[in-house]
Amino acid sequence: MRYWRHATKATFADVNEQGQTMTATPAPRSKLVSWFWATRPLSLSASIAPVLVGTALAATVGALDWLLFALALTGSVAIQIGTNLTDEYSDHRKSGSEGKFLAPHKVIQRGLLSERAVALGMAAAFGYGVAAGLIIVAHVGWPILAVGLASVAVAYLYAGGPRPLGTLGLGEPVVFVFMGPLMVMASYYVQQETFTWASFYVSLPVAFIVTAILVVNNIRDVEEDREAGKRSLATAAGARVATWAYAALLAAAYLSIAGAALGGAVSAWALLGLTPLPWAVGAARGLFAAGERPAMNRLLVRSGKLHGLTGLALAAGLYASSL
């Protein structure tokens, strides 16, 4: 269940681990390397962290079905990969795409994979995601079917379709809802077949940080997006307002963890999710000082890792409380 063009774009598929702009991909030794880049692997924490958090919370109230967990996790990743490939395919076919930054995941434009191959990969990824979802539905019922259908539909419409949702100013709210509460609460439902307020509360930090990744991406690309007619918080309100929004989203993420734990909604073990907080403070301060693209790229790398580490720490704390 990931989705959305800008969210994957935001998770630094066009920069290396040091945040340096990568203007060319080394010649691949095999097609496997090309597919590696095409899936945008550094973005995949966006589909992993919510499943881990929702499942870990479910472990605090009952035994886990590990087969359903494996299907939920791999199905979620498959849907995100399908959306990433949809973005690559549709973006390549758009007029005017030739002048865009030639990131490593631009495998069609680089001549590494054909349009047909990417389209088949997209179909295979979505196909597996749907199949995994149907198996889960057979075990837990129609609510997951509704969630799955909505996720696949929004995944495609966000990156493809005649008017992608990500170009209409809907990026931030769509990413927040679908990559936060919907995914976390659905993962909890897969295990316990109910929705709870606790599953909503623990979804908030996941949602806040993944939305922050999108915001910093849109700040970096604000001029390009304005020229292309894409709407986002950064293009509508300006980079400075979006920078404050990024800092507010990170603050809200850790306040929501503290609030859920100290308020008794979840175990105090959930406070382990606060361990990346100093890194988040540094990221927020860094964005106010960032100027050129390399600095923004480093912040994208940092924000993506922050999302993954916070989700993992929060999930570890929740699971520890079940032991």
PDB file of N, CA and C in Angstrom, residues 45 49 209 254 272-276 279 302-316:
ATOM      1  N   SER A  45      10.498   2.147   2.865  1.00  0.00           N
ATOM      2  CA  SER A  45      10.124   2.208   4.288  1.00  0.00           C
ATOM      3  C   SER A  45       8.731   2.787   4.457  1.00  0.00           C
ATOM      4  N   ALA A  49       7.003   0.584   7.370  1.00  0.00           N
ATOM      5  CA  ALA A  49       6.820   1.090   8.738  1.00  0.00           C
ATOM      6  C   ALA A  49       5.372   1.016   9.213  1.00  0.00           C
ATOM      7  N   ILE A 209       5.363  12.037   9.679  1.00  0.00           N
ATOM      8  CA  ILE A 209       6.716  12.040   9.117  1.00  0.00           C
ATOM      9  C   ILE A 209       6.704  11.756   7.625  1.00  0.00           C
ATOM     10  N   TYR A 254       6.409  13.422  17.157  1.00  0.00           N
ATOM     11  CA  TYR A 254       6.945  12.977  18.444  1.00  0.00           C
ATOM     12  C   TYR A 254       6.043  13.376  19.608  1.00  0.00           C
ATOM     13  N   LEU A 272       9.908   4.446  23.232  1.00  0.00           N
ATOM     14  CA  LEU A 272      11.099   4.126  22.434  1.00  0.00           C
ATOM     15  C   LEU A 272      11.051   4.819  21.072  1.00  0.00           C
ATOM     16  N   GLY A 273       9.840   5.117  20.619  1.00  0.00           N
ATOM     17  CA  GLY A 273       9.692   5.820  19.348  1.00  0.00           C
ATOM     18  C   GLY A 273      10.258   7.217  19.359  1.00  0.00           C
ATOM     19  N   LEU A 274      10.587   7.728  20.539  1.00  0.00           N
ATOM     20  CA  LEU A 274      11.168   9.073  20.645  1.00  0.00           C
ATOM     21  C   LEU A 274      12.678   9.080  20.440  1.00  0.00           C
ATOM     22  N   THR A 275      13.291   7.921  20.338  1.00  0.00           N
ATOM     23  CA  THR A 275      14.756   7.887  20.264  1.00  0.00           C
ATOM     24  C   THR A 275      15.341   8.649  19.075  1.00  0.00           C
ATOM     25  N   PRO A 276      14.667   8.718  17.901  1.00  0.00           N
ATOM     26  CA  PRO A 276      15.247   9.507  16.805  1.00  0.00           C
ATOM     27  C   PRO A 276      14.981  11.015  16.924  1.00  0.00           C
ATOM     28  N   TRP A 279      17.705  13.594  16.050  1.00  0.00           N
ATOM     29  CA  TRP A 279      17.954  13.639  14.612  1.00  0.00           C
ATOM     30  C   TRP A 279      16.888  14.467  13.901  1.00  0.00           C
ATOM     31  N   ARG A 302      17.810  12.137   4.955  1.00  0.00           N
ATOM     32  CA  ARG A 302      17.650  12.150   6.409  1.00  0.00           C
ATOM     33  C   ARG A 302      16.188  11.964   6.809  1.00  0.00           C
ATOM     34  N   SER A 303      15.282  12.618   6.097  1.00  0.00           N
ATOM     35  CA  SER A 303      13.861  12.521   6.428  1.00  0.00           C
ATOM     36  C   SER A 303      13.338  11.114   6.181  1.00  0.00           C
ATOM     37  N   GLY A 304      13.765  10.488   5.091  1.00  0.00           N
ATOM     38  CA  GLY A 304      13.335   9.128   4.811  1.00  0.00           C
ATOM     39  C   GLY A 304      13.821   8.147   5.860  1.00  0.00           C
ATOM     40  N   LYS A 305      15.084   8.298   6.251  1.00  0.00           N
ATOM     41  CA  LYS A 305      15.613   7.426   7.296  1.00  0.00           C
ATOM     42  C   LYS A 305      14.914   7.693   8.624  1.00  0.00           C
ATOM     43  N   LEU A 306      14.594   8.951   8.868  1.00  0.00           N
ATOM     44  CA  LEU A 306      13.891   9.300  10.100  1.00  0.00           C
ATOM     45  C   LEU A 306      12.545   8.596  10.171  1.00  0.00           C
ATOM     46  N   HIS A 307      11.849   8.537   9.054  1.00  0.00           N
ATOM     47  CA  HIS A 307      10.567   7.836   9.001  1.00  0.00           C
ATOM     48  C   HIS A 307      10.748   6.359   9.323  1.00  0.00           C
ATOM     49  N   GLY A 308      11.721   5.727   8.672  1.00  0.00           N
ATOM     50  CA  GLY A 308      11.949   4.316   8.907  1.00  0.00           C
ATOM     51  C   GLY A 308      12.390   4.013  10.322  1.00  0.00           C
ATOM     52  N   LEU A 309      13.313   4.805  10.852  1.00  0.00           N
ATOM     53  CA  LEU A 309      13.821   4.564  12.203  1.00  0.00           C
ATOM     54  C   LEU A 309      12.749   4.804  13.258  1.00  0.00           C
ATOM     55  N   THR A 310      11.954   5.837  13.078  1.00  0.00           N
ATOM     56  CA  THR A 310      10.898   6.117  14.052  1.00  0.00           C
ATOM     57  C   THR A 310       9.851   5.016  14.027  1.00  0.00           C
ATOM     58  N   GLY A 311       9.452   4.582  12.834  1.00  0.00           N
ATOM     59  CA  GLY A 311       8.492   3.490  12.740  1.00  0.00           C
ATOM     60  C   GLY A 311       9.022   2.215  13.359  1.00  0.00           C
ATOM     61  N   LEU A 312      10.300   1.921  13.105  1.00  0.00           N
ATOM     62  CA  LEU A 312      10.899   0.709  13.664  1.00  0.00           C
ATOM     63  C   LEU A 312      11.003   0.796  15.181  1.00  0.00           C
ATOM     64  N   ALA A 313      11.422   1.966  15.703  1.00  0.00           N
ATOM     65  CA  ALA A 313      11.552   2.124  17.157  1.00  0.00           C
ATOM     66  C   ALA A 313      10.190   2.051  17.844  1.00  0.00           C
ATOM     67  N   LEU A 314       9.188   2.677  17.244  1.00  0.00           N
ATOM     68  CA  LEU A 314       7.858   2.638  17.813  1.00  0.00           C
ATOM     69  C   LEU A 314       7.317   1.206  17.802  1.00  0.00           C
ATOM     70  N   ALA A 315       7.481   0.515  16.681  1.00  0.00           N
ATOM     71  CA  ALA A 315       7.022  -0.875  16.584  1.00  0.00           C
ATOM     72  C   ALA A 315       7.748  -1.760  17.594  1.00  0.00           C
ATOM     73  N   ALA A 316       9.061  -1.538  17.774  1.00  0.00           N
ATOM     74  CA  ALA A 316       9.830  -2.336  18.730  1.00  0.00           C
ATOM     75  C   ALA A 316       9.322  -2.118  20.141  1.00  0.00           C
TER      76      ALA A 316
END
